[in-house]
Coordinates of C-alpha atoms and ligand atoms in Angstrom, one line a residue:
M1 CA 0.0 0.0 0.0
P2 CA 1.3 3.4 -0.8
N3 CA 2.4 5.8 1.9
V4 CA 3.1 3.1 4.4
S5 CA 6.8 3.9 4.8
A6 CA 9.0 6.8 3.9
S7 CA 12.5 5.6 3.3
N8 CA 15.1 7.3 5.3
D9 CA 18.2 6.0 3.5
T10 CA 19.6 7.3 0.2
I11 CA 20.1 4.9 -2.6
C12 CA 22.3 5.1 -5.7
A13 CA 22.7 3.1 -8.9
I14 CA 24.0 3.2 -12.4
A15 CA 20.9 4.0 -14.5
T16 CA 22.4 3.4 -18.0
P17 CA 23.0 -0.2 -19.4
P18 CA 26.2 -2.0 -18.5
G19 CA 29.1 -1.5 -20.9
R20 CA 30.7 1.6 -22.4
G21 CA 28.9 4.4 -24.0
G22 CA 29.0 8.1 -24.7
V23 CA 27.1 9.0 -21.5
G24 CA 26.6 7.1 -18.2
V25 CA 24.0 8.2 -15.7
I26 CA 24.1 7.6 -11.9
R27 CA 20.8 8.1 -10.1
I28 CA 20.7 9.1 -6.4
S29 CA 17.4 9.1 -4.5
G30 CA 16.6 9.8 -0.9
P31 CA 16.9 12.5 1.8
D32 CA 20.7 13.0 1.4
A33 CA 20.7 13.0 -2.4
F34 CA 21.4 16.8 -2.8
E35 CA 24.0 16.8 0.0
L36 CA 25.8 13.8 -1.5
A37 CA 25.9 15.5 -4.9
R38 CA 27.2 18.7 -3.2
R39 CA 30.0 16.7 -1.6
L40 CA 31.0 15.2 -4.9
S41 CA 30.8 18.3 -7.0
A42 CA 31.5 21.1 -4.5
R43 CA 28.3 22.8 -5.5
A44 CA 24.8 22.4 -4.2
P45 CA 22.3 21.2 -6.9
E46 CA 19.2 23.2 -7.5
A47 CA 15.8 21.7 -8.4
R48 CA 15.3 21.3 -12.1
R49 CA 18.6 23.0 -13.1
F50 CA 21.8 21.4 -14.1
F51 CA 25.4 22.5 -14.0
L52 CA 28.7 21.1 -15.2
A53 CA 31.1 20.2 -12.4
D54 CA 34.2 18.1 -11.7
L55 CA 33.4 15.2 -9.5
R56 CA 36.2 14.4 -7.1
D57 CA 37.3 11.4 -5.0
D58 CA 38.2 11.5 -1.3
Q59 CA 41.7 12.8 -2.1
G60 CA 40.3 15.7 -4.2
E61 CA 41.3 14.1 -7.5
V62 CA 39.0 14.6 -10.4
I63 CA 37.2 11.3 -11.3
D64 CA 35.2 12.8 -14.2
Q65 CA 33.4 15.8 -15.3
A66 CA 29.6 15.6 -15.1
L67 CA 26.3 17.3 -15.6
V68 CA 24.6 17.4 -12.2
L69 CA 20.8 17.6 -12.4
G70 CA 18.6 17.9 -9.3
F71 CA 14.9 17.2 -8.6
R72 CA 13.3 18.1 -5.3
G73 CA 10.7 15.6 -4.0
P74 CA 7.8 15.1 -4.4
A75 CA 8.2 16.4 -8.0
S76 CA 10.7 13.6 -9.0
F77 CA 10.5 10.1 -10.3
T78 CA 10.7 8.5 -6.9
G79 CA 8.9 11.3 -5.1
E80 CA 12.1 11.8 -3.0
D81 CA 14.9 14.2 -3.7
V82 CA 16.7 12.8 -6.7
V83 CA 20.0 13.8 -8.3
E84 CA 21.3 12.5 -11.7
L85 CA 25.0 12.6 -12.5
Q86 CA 25.6 12.4 -16.2
T87 CA 29.2 11.4 -16.7
H88 CA 31.2 9.8 -19.5
G89 CA 29.9 6.3 -20.1
S90 CA 32.9 4.4 -18.7
P91 CA 32.1 1.5 -16.4
V92 CA 35.2 2.3 -14.4
V93 CA 34.3 5.9 -13.8
L94 CA 30.7 5.0 -12.9
E95 CA 31.9 2.4 -10.4
M96 CA 34.4 4.8 -8.8
L97 CA 31.6 7.3 -8.4
L98 CA 29.3 4.7 -6.9
E99 CA 32.0 3.6 -4.4
R100 CA 32.6 7.2 -3.4
L101 CA 28.8 7.7 -2.9
V102 CA 28.7 4.6 -0.7
R103 CA 31.6 5.9 1.4
L104 CA 29.7 9.1 1.8
G105 CA 26.7 7.2 3.2
A106 CA 24.5 6.1 0.3
R107 CA 23.4 2.5 -0.3
R108 CA 23.5 0.6 -3.6
A109 CA 19.9 0.3 -4.8
R110 CA 18.3 -3.1 -5.2
P111 CA 16.9 -3.9 -8.7
G112 CA 13.7 -2.0 -9.2
E113 CA 14.1 0.0 -6.0
F114 CA 13.6 3.4 -7.7
S115 CA 10.3 2.3 -9.2
E116 CA 9.4 0.7 -5.9
R117 CA 9.9 4.0 -4.1
A118 CA 7.9 5.7 -6.8
Y119 CA 5.1 3.4 -6.0
L120 CA 5.5 3.6 -2.2
N121 CA 5.5 7.4 -2.5
D122 CA 2.3 7.3 -4.5
R123 CA 3.9 8.6 -7.7
M124 CA 2.4 5.7 -9.6
D125 CA 0.4 2.6 -9.0
L126 CA 1.6 -1.0 -9.3
A127 CA 0.4 -1.5 -12.8
Q128 CA 2.2 1.7 -13.9
A129 CA 5.4 0.5 -12.1
E130 CA 5.2 -2.8 -14.0
A131 CA 4.7 -0.8 -17.2
I132 CA 8.1 0.8 -16.8
A133 CA 9.7 -2.6 -16.9
D134 CA 7.5 -3.6 -19.9
L135 CA 8.4 -0.4 -21.7
I136 CA 12.1 -1.1 -21.3
A137 CA 11.7 -4.7 -22.3
A138 CA 9.4 -3.9 -25.3
G139 CA 10.2 -6.0 -28.4
T140 CA 8.3 -4.0 -31.0
A141 CA 7.2 -0.4 -31.4
Q142 CA 3.6 -1.4 -30.9
A143 CA 4.5 -3.1 -27.6
A144 CA 6.4 0.1 -26.5
R145 CA 3.5 2.3 -27.3
A146 CA 1.1 0.0 -25.4
A147 CA 3.5 0.0 -22.3
S148 CA 3.8 3.7 -22.5
R149 CA 0.0 4.0 -22.4
S150 CA -0.1 1.8 -19.4
L151 CA 2.6 3.8 -17.8
E152 CA 0.6 6.9 -18.5
G153 CA -2.3 5.3 -16.6
V154 CA -4.7 4.2 -19.3
F155 CA -5.1 0.7 -17.9
S156 CA -5.1 1.8 -14.3
R157 CA -7.9 4.3 -15.0
L158 CA -10.1 1.6 -16.5
V159 CA -9.5 -0.6 -13.5
D160 CA -10.1 2.2 -11.1
A161 CA -13.3 3.2 -12.8
L162 CA -14.6 -0.3 -12.7
H163 CA -13.5 -0.7 -9.1
H164 CA -15.3 2.5 -8.2
D165 CA -18.6 1.4 -9.8
L166 CA -18.4 -2.0 -8.1
V167 CA -18.1 -0.4 -4.8
E168 CA -20.9 2.1 -5.6
L169 CA -23.2 -0.8 -6.5
R170 CA -22.3 -2.6 -3.3
V171 CA -23.1 0.5 -1.3
W172 CA -26.4 0.6 -3.1
V173 CA -27.2 -3.0 -2.3
E174 CA -26.2 -2.6 1.3
A175 CA -28.4 0.4 1.6
A176 CA -31.3 -1.7 0.4
L177 CA -30.5 -4.2 3.0
D178 CA -29.9 -1.7 5.9
F179 CA -32.9 0.5 5.1
P180 CA -35.7 -1.9 4.1
D181 CA -38.3 0.8 4.7
E182 CA -37.0 3.1 2.0
D183 CA -39.6 4.2 -0.6
V184 CA -37.8 2.6 -3.4
D185 CA -37.0 -1.1 -3.4
F186 CA -33.6 -1.0 -4.9
L187 CA -33.4 -4.7 -5.6
A188 CA -36.8 -5.4 -7.0
D189 CA -36.9 -2.8 -9.7
G190 CA -34.3 -4.6 -11.7
Q191 CA -31.9 -1.8 -11.5
V192 CA -29.3 -3.7 -9.6
A193 CA -29.5 -6.7 -11.9
A194 CA -29.0 -4.3 -14.9
R195 CA -26.1 -2.5 -13.3
L196 CA -24.5 -5.8 -12.4
D197 CA -24.9 -7.0 -16.0
A198 CA -23.3 -3.8 -17.3
L199 CA -20.4 -4.2 -14.9
R200 CA -19.8 -7.8 -16.0
T201 CA -19.8 -6.8 -19.6
R202 CA -17.2 -4.1 -18.9
L203 CA -15.1 -6.5 -17.0
D204 CA -15.2 -9.0 -19.9
E205 CA -14.1 -6.2 -22.3
L206 CA -11.3 -5.3 -20.0
I207 CA -10.2 -9.0 -19.8
E208 CA -10.1 -9.1 -23.6
Q209 CA -8.1 -5.9 -23.8
A210 CA -5.7 -7.1 -21.1
R211 CA -5.2 -10.4 -22.9
A212 CA -4.2 -8.5 -26.1
G213 CA -2.0 -6.3 -23.9
R214 CA -0.2 -9.3 -22.4
L215 CA 0.4 -10.7 -25.9
L216 CA 2.2 -7.5 -26.8
N217 CA 4.4 -7.9 -23.8
D218 CA 5.1 -11.6 -23.9
G219 CA 4.7 -12.1 -27.6
L220 CA 2.6 -14.8 -29.2
R221 CA 3.7 -18.4 -29.3
V222 CA 2.6 -20.1 -32.4
A223 CA 3.2 -23.8 -33.1
I224 CA 3.1 -24.9 -36.7
I225 CA 1.6 -28.4 -36.9
G226 CA 0.5 -30.7 -39.6
K227 CA 1.5 -33.9 -41.5
P228 CA 5.0 -34.3 -42.9
N229 CA 5.3 -32.5 -46.2
A230 CA 2.3 -30.3 -45.7
G231 CA 4.6 -27.3 -46.0
K232 CA 5.3 -26.3 -42.4
S233 CA 9.0 -25.5 -42.9
S234 CA 8.1 -23.6 -46.1
L235 CA 5.6 -21.6 -44.2
L236 CA 8.1 -20.7 -41.5
N237 CA 10.6 -19.7 -44.2
A238 CA 8.0 -17.6 -46.0
M239 CA 7.1 -15.8 -42.9
T240 CA 10.6 -15.2 -41.8
R241 CA 11.7 -14.6 -45.3
R242 CA 14.8 -16.5 -44.6
D243 CA 16.0 -20.1 -45.1
S244 CA 16.0 -21.0 -41.5
A245 CA 14.3 -24.3 -41.8
I246 CA 15.6 -27.2 -44.0
V247 CA 13.0 -27.7 -46.7
T248 CA 13.0 -31.1 -48.4
D249 CA 10.5 -33.4 -50.0
I250 CA 11.6 -36.3 -47.8
P251 CA 8.9 -36.7 -45.1
G252 CA 10.1 -36.2 -41.6
T253 CA 13.0 -33.8 -42.2
T254 CA 12.2 -31.4 -39.4
R255 CA 13.2 -33.5 -36.4
D256 CA 13.8 -30.8 -33.9
V257 CA 11.7 -27.8 -33.1
L258 CA 12.8 -24.7 -35.0
R259 CA 11.9 -21.3 -33.5
E260 CA 11.9 -17.9 -35.1
T261 CA 10.7 -14.7 -33.8
I262 CA 9.0 -12.3 -36.3
E263 CA 6.9 -9.2 -36.0
L264 CA 3.4 -9.7 -37.2
G265 CA 1.6 -6.4 -37.4
G266 CA 3.4 -5.0 -34.3
L267 CA 3.1 -8.2 -32.3
P268 CA 6.2 -10.2 -31.4
V269 CA 5.5 -13.7 -32.6
T270 CA 7.6 -16.8 -32.0
L271 CA 6.9 -19.4 -34.6
A272 CA 7.8 -23.0 -33.8
D273 CA 8.1 -25.4 -36.6
T274 CA 7.4 -28.8 -35.2
A275 CA 8.2 -32.2 -36.6
G276 CA 5.4 -33.7 -38.6
L277 CA 2.9 -35.4 -36.4
R278 CA 2.6 -39.0 -37.5
D279 CA 3.4 -42.4 -36.3
T280 CA 6.9 -43.2 -36.8
E281 CA 9.5 -45.9 -36.1
D282 CA 12.5 -43.6 -36.4
R283 CA 13.9 -42.9 -32.9
V284 CA 15.2 -39.4 -33.7
E285 CA 11.9 -38.6 -35.2
I286 CA 10.0 -40.0 -32.3
E287 CA 11.8 -37.5 -30.1
G288 CA 10.9 -34.8 -32.5
V289 CA 7.2 -35.7 -32.4
R290 CA 7.4 -35.7 -28.6
R291 CA 8.8 -32.2 -28.7
A292 CA 6.2 -31.1 -31.1
E293 CA 3.5 -32.2 -28.7
R294 CA 5.2 -30.2 -25.9
E295 CA 5.4 -27.2 -28.1
M296 CA 1.8 -27.5 -29.0
H297 CA 0.7 -27.4 -25.4
A298 CA 2.8 -24.3 -24.6
A299 CA 1.4 -22.4 -27.6
D300 CA -1.1 -19.6 -27.7
L301 CA -2.2 -20.5 -31.2
L302 CA -1.7 -23.3 -33.7
F303 CA -1.1 -23.0 -37.4
W304 CA -2.4 -26.3 -38.7
V305 CA -0.9 -26.7 -42.1
V306 CA -2.8 -29.0 -44.6
D307 CA -1.9 -29.9 -48.1
I308 CA -4.9 -28.5 -50.0
E309 CA -5.1 -31.8 -52.0
D310 CA -5.2 -33.9 -48.8
E311 CA -8.8 -34.9 -48.5
A312 CA -8.2 -36.9 -45.3
A313 CA -6.6 -34.2 -43.2
H314 CA -7.7 -34.1 -39.6
L315 CA -6.5 -32.3 -36.5
P316 CA -4.3 -34.5 -34.3
P317 CA -6.1 -35.8 -31.3
G318 CA -5.3 -34.6 -27.8
L319 CA -5.1 -30.9 -28.5
P320 CA -6.0 -28.6 -25.5
P321 CA -9.6 -27.8 -26.2
E322 CA -9.4 -24.0 -25.7
L323 CA -6.3 -23.7 -27.8
P324 CA -7.3 -21.7 -31.0
F325 CA -6.1 -22.8 -34.4
I326 CA -6.0 -21.5 -37.9
R327 CA -6.3 -24.0 -40.7
I328 CA -3.9 -23.3 -43.5
N329 CA -4.7 -25.0 -46.8
N330 CA -1.3 -24.9 -48.4
K331 CA 0.0 -25.3 -52.0
I332 CA -2.9 -23.5 -53.8
D333 CA -0.5 -22.9 -56.7
R334 CA -0.7 -26.6 -57.5
V335 CA -4.4 -26.5 -58.0
G336 CA -4.5 -23.0 -59.6
R337 CA -6.4 -21.3 -56.8
E338 CA -6.1 -17.8 -55.4
P339 CA -5.4 -16.9 -51.8
R340 CA -8.6 -16.8 -49.8
R341 CA -9.7 -16.5 -46.2
E342 CA -12.8 -17.8 -44.6
G343 CA -12.8 -17.0 -40.9
R344 CA -10.1 -19.2 -39.4
S345 CA -9.3 -21.0 -42.6
V346 CA -6.8 -19.6 -45.1
D347 CA -5.8 -20.9 -48.5
L348 CA -2.3 -19.9 -49.4
S349 CA 1.0 -20.8 -51.1
A350 CA 3.9 -21.0 -48.7
L351 CA 6.2 -21.7 -51.7
E352 CA 5.2 -18.5 -53.5
G353 CA 4.6 -16.6 -50.3
R354 CA 1.1 -15.6 -51.4
G355 CA -1.8 -15.2 -49.0
L356 CA 0.4 -14.4 -45.9
D357 CA -1.5 -11.1 -45.5
L358 CA -4.7 -13.1 -45.1
L359 CA -3.0 -15.3 -42.5
E360 CA -2.1 -12.2 -40.6
Q361 CA -5.7 -11.0 -40.7
A362 CA -6.8 -14.4 -39.4
V363 CA -4.4 -14.1 -36.5
R364 CA -5.8 -10.8 -35.6
E365 CA -9.3 -12.0 -35.7
V366 CA -8.6 -15.0 -33.6
L367 CA -6.8 -13.0 -31.0
G368 CA -9.3 -10.1 -31.1
L369 CA -6.5 -7.6 -31.9
Q370 CA -7.2 -4.2 -33.3
S371 CA -6.1 -3.3 -36.8
D372 CA -3.3 -1.2 -35.5
G373 CA -1.6 -4.2 -34.2
G374 CA -2.5 -4.8 -30.6
G375 CA -4.1 -3.8 -27.4
E376 CA -4.6 -0.3 -26.2
F377 CA -2.3 -0.8 -23.3
S378 CA 0.2 -3.4 -22.1
A379 CA -0.8 -5.9 -19.4
R380 CA 0.6 -8.9 -17.6
Q381 CA -0.7 -12.3 -16.6
R382 CA -1.0 -11.1 -13.0
H383 CA -3.5 -8.5 -14.2
I384 CA -5.5 -11.0 -16.2
D385 CA -5.6 -13.4 -13.2
A386 CA -6.9 -10.6 -11.0
L387 CA -9.6 -9.6 -13.6
V388 CA -10.7 -13.2 -13.9
K389 CA -10.7 -13.5 -10.1
A390 CA -13.0 -10.5 -10.1
R391 CA -15.4 -12.1 -12.6
E392 CA -16.2 -15.2 -10.6
P393 CA -17.9 -13.5 -7.7
L394 CA -19.8 -11.3 -10.1
D395 CA -21.1 -14.3 -12.0
R396 CA -22.1 -15.9 -8.7
G397 CA -23.7 -12.7 -7.4
A398 CA -25.8 -12.5 -10.6
R399 CA -27.0 -16.1 -10.2
E400 CA -27.8 -15.6 -6.5
L401 CA -29.7 -12.4 -7.2
A402 CA -31.7 -14.1 -9.9
A403 CA -32.4 -17.1 -7.7
T404 CA -33.2 -15.5 -4.4
G405 CA -34.1 -11.9 -5.2
S406 CA -32.0 -11.0 -2.2
G407 CA -28.9 -8.8 -2.0
E408 CA -27.4 -10.4 1.1
L409 CA -24.9 -12.6 -0.8
L410 CA -24.5 -10.1 -3.6
A411 CA -23.0 -7.5 -1.4
E412 CA -20.3 -9.9 -0.3
E413 CA -19.6 -11.0 -3.9
L414 CA -19.3 -7.4 -4.9
R415 CA -16.8 -6.8 -2.1
M416 CA -14.7 -9.8 -3.3
A417 CA -14.7 -8.6 -6.9
A418 CA -13.6 -5.1 -5.9
E419 CA -10.8 -6.5 -3.8
A420 CA -9.5 -8.6 -6.7
L421 CA -9.5 -5.5 -8.9
A422 CA -7.6 -3.5 -6.3
E423 CA -4.8 -6.0 -6.5
I424 CA -4.0 -4.8 -10.0
T425 CA -3.1 -1.2 -9.0
G426 CA -2.4 -2.0 -5.4
R427 CA -3.6 1.5 -4.8
M428 CA -6.9 1.4 -3.1
S429 CA -8.2 -0.6 -0.2
S430 CA -11.8 -0.9 -0.8
D431 CA -12.6 0.3 2.7
E432 CA -10.8 3.5 1.8
L433 CA -13.0 4.1 -1.2
L434 CA -16.1 2.9 0.8
G435 CA -15.4 5.7 3.3
H436 CA -15.2 8.2 0.5
I437 CA -18.4 7.1 -1.2
F438 CA -20.3 6.8 2.1
S439 CA -19.4 10.3 3.0
S440 CA -21.1 11.6 -0.1
F441 CA -24.0 9.2 0.0
C442 CA -27.0 10.9 1.6
I443 CA -28.6 7.9 3.2
G444 CA -29.3 9.4 6.7
K445 CA -32.3 11.6 5.8
Ligands
GDP1 P1 7.0 -30.0 -43.9 O1 7.4 -31.4 -43.8 O2 5.5 -29.8 -43.5 O3 7.8 -29.0 -43.1 O4 7.0 -29.5 -45.4 P2 8.1 -28.7 -46.2 O5 8.0 -27.3 -46.0 O6 9.4 -29.3 -46.0 O7 7.6 -28.9 -47.7 C1 7.5 -30.2 -48.3 C2 7.5 -30.1 -49.8 O8 6.3 -29.3 -50.2 C3 8.7 -29.3 -50.3 O9 9.1 -29.9 -51.5 C4 8.2 -27.9 -50.6 O10 8.8 -27.3 -51.6 C5 6.7 -28.2 -51.0 N1 5.8 -27.1 -50.7 C6 5.7 -26.5 -49.6 N2 4.8 -25.5 -49.7 C7 4.4 -25.5 -51.0 C8 3.5 -24.7 -51.8 O11 2.8 -23.7 -51.3 N3 3.3 -25.0 -53.1 C9 4.0 -26.0 -53.6 N4 3.8 -26.3 -54.9 N5 4.8 -26.8 -53.0 C10 5.0 -26.5 -51.7

């Protein structure tokens, strides 16, 4: 929870990546940040101004020249006093400066500690703090834009708004329970059921968006499956536009699992070409088939490649039932057909690389991605888990309300749902918000 502790130590760390570069940045945060910088540079930093100074060691020898930049809390990244030292990007210089700062009383920061302090000091919520890490790790421009939107608070605001409305509905239901003599029977007039339905719909939409957002972060794992010689390796090659898989017309060539990461409309996609799924006596190939099955179970999506002339094609048994797949009818060039898409089925030619755009469309449709390549914001599995956890009590509450017409159980289910949502931002305790809403709720007439 924010504001539970104010840190009284000052931390420091190298903020630029390891290695040599033009510029290296040391970040200092905490109550002594300005004083430590003054000791190093012989000049007191001023908020939001920078100056050039020689930074010296204990003997007064110059370590390096640096730009010294100060931020006074709370208007800083961490909410504390922060100083950034921009030196030359030499690991040796940076390390000497860190050692000097530690001798002066600072502590080396733990990983993520600056962001953690930003969260503890209420500069951002948990989802935003996570978005910083996701922005830094982003694999595509689209993923970076989505993380940046999460960092800016797009996702958090949607979660907060839903949380707020859940609590409001709960207050409403509790009012009906506590004041049964009121003129209006809150529960009977269908309003509560309608509002509950609307909230469930919004939650479902948010889950969908968060799923798309997670894919942007983690990338999509696609397993390419199908009989030997259907054209799996050719498809992988066509999509990566490189000869990374060995293509032959001898069935069973792809014995291991080949993996390639490509960008598909802004989404990082890892394609895994699996060994042909078939009964085989070859021991090496048996291992390949085993790996193919493992790959299939770890995938988000299957490309099921079928030779368009193969009348007897059927999905291999034992697929996870919720795992979506796209059927790819390959080798249209052999039968003189044009690329075509019908929902989750695409006719194409891997050999000629025709129809790949339709495959991309099908991927988008299956995943519910927007045409610009992905979700509105980035999200993590933790967020999806929390959203799904919030949906269960809402579903139960709706059933109970319909069955009993009473709000007794519903109020508790609403409380549980709001609590699950609050885990995402880590910002609000629902009681806090309850107090806020109660204070403006004119019930005591
Ligand atoms: P895999 O065993 O499923 O990986 O199949 P390959 O990609 O190794 O392809 C098997 C054979 O089919 C090779 O001779 C490919 O050149 C051929 N092939 C693959 N895709 C096409 C296609 O779209 N059109 C035609 N005419 N041949 C294809």
